[in-house]
Short mmCIF file of C-alpha atoms in Angstrom, two decimals:
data_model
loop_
_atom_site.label_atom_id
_atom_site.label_comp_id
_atom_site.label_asym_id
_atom_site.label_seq_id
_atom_site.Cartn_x
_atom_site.Cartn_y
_atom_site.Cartn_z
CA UNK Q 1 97.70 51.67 101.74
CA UNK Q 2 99.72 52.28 98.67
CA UNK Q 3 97.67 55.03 97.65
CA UNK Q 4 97.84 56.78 100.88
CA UNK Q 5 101.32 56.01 101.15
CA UNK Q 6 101.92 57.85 97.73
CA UNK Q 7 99.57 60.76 98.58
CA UNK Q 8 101.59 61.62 102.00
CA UNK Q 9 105.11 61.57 100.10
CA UNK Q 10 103.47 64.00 96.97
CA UNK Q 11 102.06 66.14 100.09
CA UNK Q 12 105.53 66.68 101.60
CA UNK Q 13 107.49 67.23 98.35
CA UNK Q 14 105.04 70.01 97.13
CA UNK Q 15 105.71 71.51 100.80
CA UNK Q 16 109.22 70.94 100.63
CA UNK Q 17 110.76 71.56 97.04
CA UNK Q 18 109.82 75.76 97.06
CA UNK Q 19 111.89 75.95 100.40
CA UNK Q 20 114.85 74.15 98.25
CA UNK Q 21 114.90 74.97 95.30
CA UNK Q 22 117.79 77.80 95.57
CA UNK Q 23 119.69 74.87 96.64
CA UNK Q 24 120.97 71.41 96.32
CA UNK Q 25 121.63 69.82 99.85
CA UNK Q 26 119.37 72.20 102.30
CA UNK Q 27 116.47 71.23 103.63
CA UNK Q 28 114.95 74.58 105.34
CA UNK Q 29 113.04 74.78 108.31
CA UNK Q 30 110.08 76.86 106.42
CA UNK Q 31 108.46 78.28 109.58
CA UNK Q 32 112.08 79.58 110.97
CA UNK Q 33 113.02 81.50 107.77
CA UNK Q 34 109.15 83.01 107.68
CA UNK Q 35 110.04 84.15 111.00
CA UNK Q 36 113.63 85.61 109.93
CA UNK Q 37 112.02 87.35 107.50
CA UNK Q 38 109.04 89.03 109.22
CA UNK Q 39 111.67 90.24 111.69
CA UNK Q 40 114.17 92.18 109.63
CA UNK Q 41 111.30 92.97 106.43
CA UNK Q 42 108.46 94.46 107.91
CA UNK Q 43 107.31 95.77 104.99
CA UNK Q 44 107.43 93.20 101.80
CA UNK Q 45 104.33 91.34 100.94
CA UNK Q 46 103.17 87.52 101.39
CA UNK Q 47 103.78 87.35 97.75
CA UNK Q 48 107.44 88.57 97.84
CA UNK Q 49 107.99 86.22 100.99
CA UNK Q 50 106.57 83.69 99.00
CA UNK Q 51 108.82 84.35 96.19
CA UNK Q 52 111.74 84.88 98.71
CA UNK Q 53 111.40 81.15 100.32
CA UNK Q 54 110.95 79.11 96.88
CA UNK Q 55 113.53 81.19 94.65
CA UNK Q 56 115.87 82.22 97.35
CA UNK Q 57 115.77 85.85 95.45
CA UNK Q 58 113.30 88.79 95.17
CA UNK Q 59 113.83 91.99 92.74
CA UNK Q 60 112.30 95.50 92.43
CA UNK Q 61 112.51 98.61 90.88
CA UNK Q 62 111.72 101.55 93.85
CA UNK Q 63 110.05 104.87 92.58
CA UNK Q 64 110.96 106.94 95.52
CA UNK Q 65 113.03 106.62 99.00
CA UNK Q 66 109.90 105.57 100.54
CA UNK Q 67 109.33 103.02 98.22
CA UNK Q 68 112.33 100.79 99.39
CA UNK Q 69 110.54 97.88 100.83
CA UNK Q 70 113.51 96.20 101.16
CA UNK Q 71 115.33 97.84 103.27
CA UNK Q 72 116.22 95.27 106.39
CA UNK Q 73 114.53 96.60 110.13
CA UNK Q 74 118.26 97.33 111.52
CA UNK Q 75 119.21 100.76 113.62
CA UNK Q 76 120.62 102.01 110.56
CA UNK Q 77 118.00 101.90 108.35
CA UNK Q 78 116.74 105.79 109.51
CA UNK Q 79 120.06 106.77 107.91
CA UNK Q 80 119.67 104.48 105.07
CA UNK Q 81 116.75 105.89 103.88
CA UNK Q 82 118.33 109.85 104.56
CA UNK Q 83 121.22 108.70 102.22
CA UNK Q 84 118.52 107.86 99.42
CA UNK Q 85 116.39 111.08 100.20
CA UNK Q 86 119.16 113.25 99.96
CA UNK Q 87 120.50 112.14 96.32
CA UNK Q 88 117.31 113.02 94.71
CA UNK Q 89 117.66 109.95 92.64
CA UNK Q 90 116.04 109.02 89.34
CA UNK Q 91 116.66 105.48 88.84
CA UNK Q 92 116.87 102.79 91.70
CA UNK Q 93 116.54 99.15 92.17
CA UNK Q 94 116.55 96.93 94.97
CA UNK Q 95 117.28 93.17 95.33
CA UNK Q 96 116.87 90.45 98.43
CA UNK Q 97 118.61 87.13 98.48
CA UNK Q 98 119.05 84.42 101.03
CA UNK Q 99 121.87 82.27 100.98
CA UNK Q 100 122.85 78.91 103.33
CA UNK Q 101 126.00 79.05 104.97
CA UNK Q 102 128.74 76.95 103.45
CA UNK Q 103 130.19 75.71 106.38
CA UNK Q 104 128.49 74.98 110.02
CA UNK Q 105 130.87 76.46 113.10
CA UNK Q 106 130.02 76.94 116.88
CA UNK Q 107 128.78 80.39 115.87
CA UNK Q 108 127.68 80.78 112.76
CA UNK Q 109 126.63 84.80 113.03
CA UNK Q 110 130.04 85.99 113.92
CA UNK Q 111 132.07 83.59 111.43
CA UNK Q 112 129.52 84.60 108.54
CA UNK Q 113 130.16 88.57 109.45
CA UNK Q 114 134.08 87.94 109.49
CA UNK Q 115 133.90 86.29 106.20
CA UNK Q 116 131.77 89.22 105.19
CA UNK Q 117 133.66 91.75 106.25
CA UNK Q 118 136.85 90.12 104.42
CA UNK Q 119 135.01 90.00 101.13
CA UNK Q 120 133.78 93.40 101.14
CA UNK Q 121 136.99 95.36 102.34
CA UNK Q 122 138.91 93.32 99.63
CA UNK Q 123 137.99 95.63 97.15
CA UNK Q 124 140.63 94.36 94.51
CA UNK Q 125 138.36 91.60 93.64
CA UNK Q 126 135.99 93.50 92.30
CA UNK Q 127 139.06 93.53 88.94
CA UNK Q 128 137.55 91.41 86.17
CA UNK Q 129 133.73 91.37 87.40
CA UNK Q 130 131.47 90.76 84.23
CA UNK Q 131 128.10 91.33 83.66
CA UNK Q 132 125.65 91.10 80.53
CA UNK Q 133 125.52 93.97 78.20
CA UNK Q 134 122.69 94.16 76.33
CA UNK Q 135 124.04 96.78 73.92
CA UNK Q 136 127.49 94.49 73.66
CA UNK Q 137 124.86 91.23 73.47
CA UNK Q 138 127.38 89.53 75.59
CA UNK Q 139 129.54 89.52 78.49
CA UNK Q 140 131.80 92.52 79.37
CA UNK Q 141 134.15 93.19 82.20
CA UNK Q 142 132.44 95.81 84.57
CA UNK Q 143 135.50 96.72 87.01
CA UNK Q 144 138.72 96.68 84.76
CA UNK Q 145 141.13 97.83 87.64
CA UNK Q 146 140.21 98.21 91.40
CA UNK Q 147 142.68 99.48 93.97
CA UNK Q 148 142.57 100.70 97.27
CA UNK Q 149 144.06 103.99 98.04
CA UNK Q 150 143.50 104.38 101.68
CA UNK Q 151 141.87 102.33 104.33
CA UNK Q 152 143.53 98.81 103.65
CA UNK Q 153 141.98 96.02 105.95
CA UNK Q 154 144.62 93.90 107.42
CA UNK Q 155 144.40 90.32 107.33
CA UNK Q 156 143.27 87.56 108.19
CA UNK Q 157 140.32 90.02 109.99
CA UNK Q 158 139.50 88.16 113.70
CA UNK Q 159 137.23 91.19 114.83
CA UNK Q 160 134.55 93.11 112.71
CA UNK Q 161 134.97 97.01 113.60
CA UNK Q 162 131.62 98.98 114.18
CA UNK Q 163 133.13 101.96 111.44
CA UNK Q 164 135.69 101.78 109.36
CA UNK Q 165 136.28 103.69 105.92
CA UNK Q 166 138.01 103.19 102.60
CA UNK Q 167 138.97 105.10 99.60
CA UNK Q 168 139.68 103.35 96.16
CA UNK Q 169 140.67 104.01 92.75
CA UNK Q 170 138.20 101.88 90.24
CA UNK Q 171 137.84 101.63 86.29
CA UNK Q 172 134.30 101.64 85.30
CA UNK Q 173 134.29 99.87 81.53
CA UNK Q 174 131.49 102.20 80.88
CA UNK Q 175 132.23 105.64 82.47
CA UNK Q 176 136.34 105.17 83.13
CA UNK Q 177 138.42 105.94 86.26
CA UNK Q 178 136.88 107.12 89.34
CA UNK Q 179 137.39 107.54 93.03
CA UNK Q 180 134.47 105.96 95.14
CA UNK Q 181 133.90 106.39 98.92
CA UNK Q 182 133.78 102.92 100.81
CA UNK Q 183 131.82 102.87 104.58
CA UNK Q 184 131.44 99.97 106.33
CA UNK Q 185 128.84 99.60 109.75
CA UNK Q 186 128.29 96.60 111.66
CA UNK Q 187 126.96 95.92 115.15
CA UNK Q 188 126.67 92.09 116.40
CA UNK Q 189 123.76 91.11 114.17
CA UNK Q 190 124.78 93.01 110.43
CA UNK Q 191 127.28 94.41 108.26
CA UNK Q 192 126.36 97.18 106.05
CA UNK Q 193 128.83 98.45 103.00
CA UNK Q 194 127.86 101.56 101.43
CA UNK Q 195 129.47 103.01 97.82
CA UNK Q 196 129.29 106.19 96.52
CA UNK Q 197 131.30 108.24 93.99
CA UNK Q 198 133.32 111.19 94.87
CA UNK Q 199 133.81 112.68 90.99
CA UNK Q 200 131.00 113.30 88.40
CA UNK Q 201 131.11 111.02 85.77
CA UNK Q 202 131.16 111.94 81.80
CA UNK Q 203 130.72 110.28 79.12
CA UNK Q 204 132.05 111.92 75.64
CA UNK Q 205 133.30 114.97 77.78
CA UNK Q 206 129.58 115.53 78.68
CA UNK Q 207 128.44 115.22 82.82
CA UNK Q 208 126.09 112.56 83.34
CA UNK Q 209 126.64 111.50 86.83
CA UNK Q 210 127.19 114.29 89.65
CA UNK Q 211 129.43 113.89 92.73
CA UNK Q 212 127.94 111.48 94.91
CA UNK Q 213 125.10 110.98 92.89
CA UNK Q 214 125.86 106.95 92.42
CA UNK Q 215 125.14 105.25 95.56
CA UNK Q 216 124.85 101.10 96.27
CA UNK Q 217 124.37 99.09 99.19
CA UNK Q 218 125.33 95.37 100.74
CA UNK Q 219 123.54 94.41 103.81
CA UNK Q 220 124.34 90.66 105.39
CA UNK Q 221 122.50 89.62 108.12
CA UNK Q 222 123.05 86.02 109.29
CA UNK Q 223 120.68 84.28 110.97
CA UNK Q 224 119.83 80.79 112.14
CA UNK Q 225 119.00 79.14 108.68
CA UNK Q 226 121.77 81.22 106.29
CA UNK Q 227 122.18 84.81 105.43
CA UNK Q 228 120.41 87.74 104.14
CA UNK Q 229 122.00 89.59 101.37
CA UNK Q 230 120.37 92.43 100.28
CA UNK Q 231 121.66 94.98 97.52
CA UNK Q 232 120.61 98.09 96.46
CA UNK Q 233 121.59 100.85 93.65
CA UNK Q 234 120.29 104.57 93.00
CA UNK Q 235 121.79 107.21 90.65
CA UNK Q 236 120.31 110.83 90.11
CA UNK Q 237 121.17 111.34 86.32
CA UNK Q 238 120.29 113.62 84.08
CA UNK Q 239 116.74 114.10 82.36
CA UNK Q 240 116.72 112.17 79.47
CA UNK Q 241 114.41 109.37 78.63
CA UNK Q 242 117.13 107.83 76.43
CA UNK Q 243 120.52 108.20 79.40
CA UNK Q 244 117.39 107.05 81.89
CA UNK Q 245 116.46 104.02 80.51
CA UNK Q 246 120.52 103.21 79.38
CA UNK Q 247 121.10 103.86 83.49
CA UNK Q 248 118.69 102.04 84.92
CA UNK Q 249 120.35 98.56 83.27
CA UNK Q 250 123.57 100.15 83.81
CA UNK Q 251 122.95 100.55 87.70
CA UNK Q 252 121.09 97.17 87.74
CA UNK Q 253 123.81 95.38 86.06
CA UNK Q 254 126.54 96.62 88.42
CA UNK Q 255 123.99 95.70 91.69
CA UNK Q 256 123.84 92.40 89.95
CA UNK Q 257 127.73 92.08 89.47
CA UNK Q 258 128.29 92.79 93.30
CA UNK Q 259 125.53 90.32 94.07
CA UNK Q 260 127.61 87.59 92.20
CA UNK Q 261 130.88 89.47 93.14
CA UNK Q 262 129.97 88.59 96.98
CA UNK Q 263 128.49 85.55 96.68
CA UNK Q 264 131.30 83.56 94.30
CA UNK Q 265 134.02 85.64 97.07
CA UNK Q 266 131.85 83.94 99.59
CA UNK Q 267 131.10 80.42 98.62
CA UNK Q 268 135.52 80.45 97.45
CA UNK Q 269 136.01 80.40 100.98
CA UNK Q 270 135.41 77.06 101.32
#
């Protein structure tokens, strides 16, 4: 009896610690989330699923627009995968993460796309992000001054709009001071922010980035078990192996930094 009693508990943990292990007090319903996931991403593997449900993070690096696999099964993602078509891009990287909700209310969806919607429009925040530099071999401040120019959100937000639009002013620690274009989409079920550059960057005098030629995206989708959070990055730079290999970390680190950016705004709300 002891034997089988020890068998049955080693049978549940090794079916229950990959569903937890992005977390230290949820317990996850393993066939709900598998059926989250086959609803809004259609097209990533049983491996990457796998991976998805036991790290609570997936990760790849897309060779074309129609290699986003990523991409969440909402009514924008038609226009989501224009946006990437159109930019030509050369470098691009995509990311998945599922997160639990930090506090339980009567409807989790709508208070998880408010909160959502009030991290992303509060684009100050993004001041004093840091990420790793590998050519630094340490952490460096990636935003070192954020402000909004048009398109202020006023607070506390009680409503998510479906549109709404913002222009900012932000200090790249690599490239220097830029105006980026901020959109914003949501219907009932998701929030999408979209951020794109409206100058060509230089570096040394010399044009590395064009006009609208640096794109990244947030998704969130809530659904019964947490949220989705998937970001993305592209940039069409200029055809060199040595500026293509110093922008692909350079786009990955900043999709990284709005990853944590989001998630530390998020988990500060309560």
């Amino acid at each position: 009896m002891r034997k089988l009693f020890f068998s049955i508990l080693l049978l549940f943990l090794s079916g229950v610690i990959p569903y937890i292990a992005y977390s230290d007090s949820n317990i996850y319903d393993a066939d709900i989330m598998y059926k989250d996931i086959k609803t809004y991403f259609s097209h990533i593997s049983d491996q990457e699923i796998e991976a998805l449900m036991g790290s609570g993070m997936i990760e790849r690096f897309p060779s074309s627009a129609e290699d986003f696999r990523f991409i969440p099964d909402i009514p924008l993602k038609k226009d989501i995968s224009d946006s990437l078509k159109k930019i030509k891009f050369n470098i691009a990287t995509e990311s998945l993460y599922f997160l639990p909700y930090k506090k339980e209310s009567e409807d989790n969806r709508k208070t998880l796309l408010i909160d959502s919607f009030t991290i992303a429009t509060n684009i100050e925040k993004l001041k004093g992000i840091k990420y790793y530099s590998l050519s630094h071999k340490g952490e460096r401040v990636l935003f070192e001054k954020a402000e909004i120019i048009s398109g202020r959100v006023p607070y506390p937000v009680t409503e998510v709009p479906t549109t709404h639009l913002i222009t900012a002013q932000i200090q790249d620690s690599t490239f220097g001071d830029y105006k980026y274009k901020i959109e914003y989409n949501s219907l009932s079920d998701f929030l999408v922010m979209k951020m794109s550059n409206t100058e060509t960057f230089s570096l040394a005098f010399f044009p590395v980035i064009g006009k609208e030629s640096l794109l990244f995206y947030i998704i969130i989708i809530p659904v019964e078990e947490g949220f989705f959070l998937y970001c993305s990055g592209i940039c069409k730079t200029i055809d060199s192996d040595y500026i293509k290999k110093k922008g692909k970390q350079y786009v990955y680190n900043r999709v990284i930094a709005l990853y944590n950016w989001f998630r530390e705004s998020y988990n500060s709300l309560y």
